[in-house]
Short mmCIF file of C-alpha atoms and ligand atoms in Angstrom, two decimals:
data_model
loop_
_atom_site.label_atom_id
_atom_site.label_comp_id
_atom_site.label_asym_id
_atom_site.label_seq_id
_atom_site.Cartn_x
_atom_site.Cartn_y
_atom_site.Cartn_z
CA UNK Q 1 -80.45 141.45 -53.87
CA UNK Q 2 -76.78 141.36 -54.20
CA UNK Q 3 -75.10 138.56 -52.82
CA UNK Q 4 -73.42 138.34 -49.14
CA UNK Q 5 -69.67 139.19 -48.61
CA UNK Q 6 -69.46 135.18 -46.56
CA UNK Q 7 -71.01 133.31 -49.27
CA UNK Q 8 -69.34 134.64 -51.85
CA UNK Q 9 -66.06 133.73 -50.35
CA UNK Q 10 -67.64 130.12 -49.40
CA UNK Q 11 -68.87 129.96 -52.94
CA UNK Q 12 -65.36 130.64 -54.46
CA UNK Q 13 -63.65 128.13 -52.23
CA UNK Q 14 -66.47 125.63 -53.32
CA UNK Q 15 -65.01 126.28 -56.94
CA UNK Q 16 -61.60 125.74 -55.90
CA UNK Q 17 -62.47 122.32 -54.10
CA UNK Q 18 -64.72 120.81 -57.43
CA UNK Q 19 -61.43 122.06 -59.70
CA UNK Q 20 -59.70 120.21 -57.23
CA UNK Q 21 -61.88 116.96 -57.21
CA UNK Q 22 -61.60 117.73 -61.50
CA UNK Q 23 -57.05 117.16 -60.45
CA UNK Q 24 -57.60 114.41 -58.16
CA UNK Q 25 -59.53 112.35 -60.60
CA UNK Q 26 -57.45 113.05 -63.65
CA UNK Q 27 -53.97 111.87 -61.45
CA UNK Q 28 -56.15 108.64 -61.00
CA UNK Q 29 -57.05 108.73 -64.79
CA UNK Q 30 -52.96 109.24 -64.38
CA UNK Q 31 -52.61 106.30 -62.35
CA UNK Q 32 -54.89 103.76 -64.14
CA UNK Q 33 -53.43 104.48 -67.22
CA UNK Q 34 -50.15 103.40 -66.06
CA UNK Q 35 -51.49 99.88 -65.27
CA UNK Q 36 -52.75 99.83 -68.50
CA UNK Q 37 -56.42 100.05 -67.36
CA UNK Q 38 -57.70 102.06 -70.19
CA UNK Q 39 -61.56 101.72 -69.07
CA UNK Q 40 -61.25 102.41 -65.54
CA UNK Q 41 -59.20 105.83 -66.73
CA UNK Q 42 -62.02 106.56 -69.32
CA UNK Q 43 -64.04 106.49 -66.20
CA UNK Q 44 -61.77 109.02 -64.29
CA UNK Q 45 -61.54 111.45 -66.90
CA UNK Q 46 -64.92 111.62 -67.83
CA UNK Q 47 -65.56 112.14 -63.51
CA UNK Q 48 -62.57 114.65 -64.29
CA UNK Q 49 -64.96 116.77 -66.64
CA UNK Q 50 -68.06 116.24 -64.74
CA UNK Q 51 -66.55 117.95 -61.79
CA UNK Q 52 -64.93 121.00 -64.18
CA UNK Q 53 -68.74 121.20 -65.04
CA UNK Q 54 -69.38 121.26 -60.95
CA UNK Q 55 -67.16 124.30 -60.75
CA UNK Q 56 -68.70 125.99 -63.52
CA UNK Q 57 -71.86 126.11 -61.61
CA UNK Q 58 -70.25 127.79 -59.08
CA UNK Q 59 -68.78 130.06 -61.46
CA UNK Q 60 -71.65 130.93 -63.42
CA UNK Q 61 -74.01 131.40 -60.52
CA UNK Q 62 -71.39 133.66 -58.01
CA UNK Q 63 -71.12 136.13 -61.39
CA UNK Q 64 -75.17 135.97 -61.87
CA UNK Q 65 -75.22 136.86 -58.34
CA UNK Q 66 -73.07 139.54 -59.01
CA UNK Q 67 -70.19 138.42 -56.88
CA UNK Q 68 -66.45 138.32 -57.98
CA UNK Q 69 -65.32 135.37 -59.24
CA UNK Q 70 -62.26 134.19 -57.72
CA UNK Q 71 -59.60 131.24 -58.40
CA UNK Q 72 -57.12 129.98 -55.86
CA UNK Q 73 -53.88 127.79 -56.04
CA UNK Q 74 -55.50 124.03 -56.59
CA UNK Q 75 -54.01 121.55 -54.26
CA UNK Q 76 -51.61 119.00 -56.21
CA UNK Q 77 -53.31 115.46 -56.09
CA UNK Q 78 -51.86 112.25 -54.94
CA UNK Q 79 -50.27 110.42 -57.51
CA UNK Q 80 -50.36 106.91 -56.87
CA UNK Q 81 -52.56 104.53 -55.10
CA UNK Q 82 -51.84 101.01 -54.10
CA UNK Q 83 -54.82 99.15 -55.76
CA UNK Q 84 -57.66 100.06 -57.96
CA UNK Q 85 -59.63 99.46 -54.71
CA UNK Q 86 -57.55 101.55 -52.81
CA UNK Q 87 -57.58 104.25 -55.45
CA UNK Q 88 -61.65 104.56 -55.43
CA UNK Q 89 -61.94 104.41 -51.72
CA UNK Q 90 -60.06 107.17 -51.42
CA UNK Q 91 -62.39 108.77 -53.99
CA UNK Q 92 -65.27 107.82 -52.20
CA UNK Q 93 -64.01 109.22 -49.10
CA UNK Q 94 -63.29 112.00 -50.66
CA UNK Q 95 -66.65 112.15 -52.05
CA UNK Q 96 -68.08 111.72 -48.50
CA UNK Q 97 -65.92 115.32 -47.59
CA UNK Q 98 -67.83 117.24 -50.77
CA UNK Q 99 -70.67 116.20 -49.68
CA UNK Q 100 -69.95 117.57 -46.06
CA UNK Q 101 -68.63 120.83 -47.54
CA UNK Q 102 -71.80 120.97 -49.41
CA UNK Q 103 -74.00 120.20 -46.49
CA UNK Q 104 -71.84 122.78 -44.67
CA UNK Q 105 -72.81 125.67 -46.97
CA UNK Q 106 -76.35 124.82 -46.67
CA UNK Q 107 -76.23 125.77 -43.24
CA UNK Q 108 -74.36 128.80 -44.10
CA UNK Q 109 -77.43 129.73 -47.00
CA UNK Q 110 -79.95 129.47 -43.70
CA UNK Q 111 -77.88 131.72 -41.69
CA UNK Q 112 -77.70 134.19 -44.01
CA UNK Q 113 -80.81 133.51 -45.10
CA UNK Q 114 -80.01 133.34 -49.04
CA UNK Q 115 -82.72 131.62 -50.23
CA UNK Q 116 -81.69 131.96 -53.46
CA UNK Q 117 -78.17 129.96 -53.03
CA UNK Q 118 -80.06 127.65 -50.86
CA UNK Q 119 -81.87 126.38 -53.73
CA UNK Q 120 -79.10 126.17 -56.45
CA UNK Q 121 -77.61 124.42 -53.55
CA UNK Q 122 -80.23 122.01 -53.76
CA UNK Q 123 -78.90 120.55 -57.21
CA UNK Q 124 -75.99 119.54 -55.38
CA UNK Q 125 -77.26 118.00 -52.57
CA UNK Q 126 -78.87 115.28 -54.44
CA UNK Q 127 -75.94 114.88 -56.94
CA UNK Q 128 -74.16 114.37 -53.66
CA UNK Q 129 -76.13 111.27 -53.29
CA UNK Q 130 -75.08 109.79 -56.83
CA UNK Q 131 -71.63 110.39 -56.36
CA UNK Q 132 -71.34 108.76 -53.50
CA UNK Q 133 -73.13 105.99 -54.78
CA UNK Q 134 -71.15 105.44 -58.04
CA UNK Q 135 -67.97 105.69 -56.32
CA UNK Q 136 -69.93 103.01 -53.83
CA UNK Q 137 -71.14 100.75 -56.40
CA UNK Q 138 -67.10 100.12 -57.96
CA UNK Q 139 -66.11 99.71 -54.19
CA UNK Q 140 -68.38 97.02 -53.80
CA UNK Q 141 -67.49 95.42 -57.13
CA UNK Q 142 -63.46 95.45 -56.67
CA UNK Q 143 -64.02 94.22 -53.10
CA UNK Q 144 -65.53 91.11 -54.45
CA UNK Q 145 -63.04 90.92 -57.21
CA UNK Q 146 -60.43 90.83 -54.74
CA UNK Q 147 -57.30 89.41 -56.55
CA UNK Q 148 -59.16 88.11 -59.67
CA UNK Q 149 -57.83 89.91 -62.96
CA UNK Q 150 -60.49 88.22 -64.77
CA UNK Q 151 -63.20 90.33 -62.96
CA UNK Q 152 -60.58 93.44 -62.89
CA UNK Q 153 -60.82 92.99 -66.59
CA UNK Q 154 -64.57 92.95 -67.12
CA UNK Q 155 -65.18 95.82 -64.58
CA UNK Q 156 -62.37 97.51 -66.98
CA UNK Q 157 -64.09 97.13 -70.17
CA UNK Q 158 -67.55 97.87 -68.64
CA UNK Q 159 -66.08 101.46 -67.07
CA UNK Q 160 -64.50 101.82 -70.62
CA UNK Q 161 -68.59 102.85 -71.76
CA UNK Q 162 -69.09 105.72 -69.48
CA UNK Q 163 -69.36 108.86 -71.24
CA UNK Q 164 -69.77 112.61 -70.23
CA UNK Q 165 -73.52 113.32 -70.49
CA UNK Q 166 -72.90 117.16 -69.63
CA UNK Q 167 -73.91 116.26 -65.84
CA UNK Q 168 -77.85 117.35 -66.22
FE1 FEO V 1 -68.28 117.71 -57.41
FE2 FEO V 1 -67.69 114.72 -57.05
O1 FEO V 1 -68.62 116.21 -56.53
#
């Protein structure tokens, strides 16, 4: 059954708003490598490409569907935050609005009763859960550091590791 008119447009603004979560965390990538914080960027960009890889699912599975694939103007990112704590709570909050968007066209999949974009939903729902809990975990860890560049530095070298793992 093709898919519906309403969630193909959802769909395609889902797409716009992961290729816009891809911009917002490469202008922090941006930002931290203006401090100098090379690991904490590595970090960004490699959330950068795991949310490109977000919007390809959206891609891939409105054209499956056989929808039409559309892109829209992408929003231009802040630039600057005024901490590295400040610049991952605002990616945790913004984290927190994804996952409402997501949880928002879930309800949308029951109306129409799409079962089938319910479930590919589903993948997103729980990686939801991680995002918000790896943006979480780095809150929690620059809160303690407060002011201490020591600690900065270690949480710097350890985000330095992360690597793109393709998102599976
Ligand atoms: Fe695409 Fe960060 O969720």
């Amino acid at each position: 059954m093709a898919v519906g008119e309403r969630i193909v447009r959802a769909l395609n603004q889902q797409l716009n708003r992961e290729l816009y979560s891809g911009y917002l965390y490469l202008s922090m990538a941006a930002y931290f490598e203006s401090l100098g914080l090379r690991g904490f960027a590595n970090w960004m960009k490699v959330q950068s490409q795991e949310e490109l890889m977000h919007a390809m699912k959206f891609f891939d599975y409105i054209a499956r569907r056989g929808g039409r694939v559309e892109l829209f103007e992408i929003e231009e990112p802040p630039k600057s935050w005024s901490s590295p704590l400040n610049a991952f709570e605002y990616g945790l909050e913004h984290e927190r609005k994804v996952t409402q968007l997501i949880s928002d066209l879930v309800e949308l999949a029951i109306a129409e009763k799409d079962h089938s974009t319910f479930n590919m939903l589903q993948w997103f729902v729980k990686e939801q859960v991680e995002e918000e809990e790896s943006f979480d975990e780095i809150v929690e860890k620059l809160r303690m550091a407060k002011d201490n560049n020591m600690i900065l530095l270690m949480i710097d070298r350890e985000l330095g590791e992360r690597k793109f793992g393709g998102g599976e």
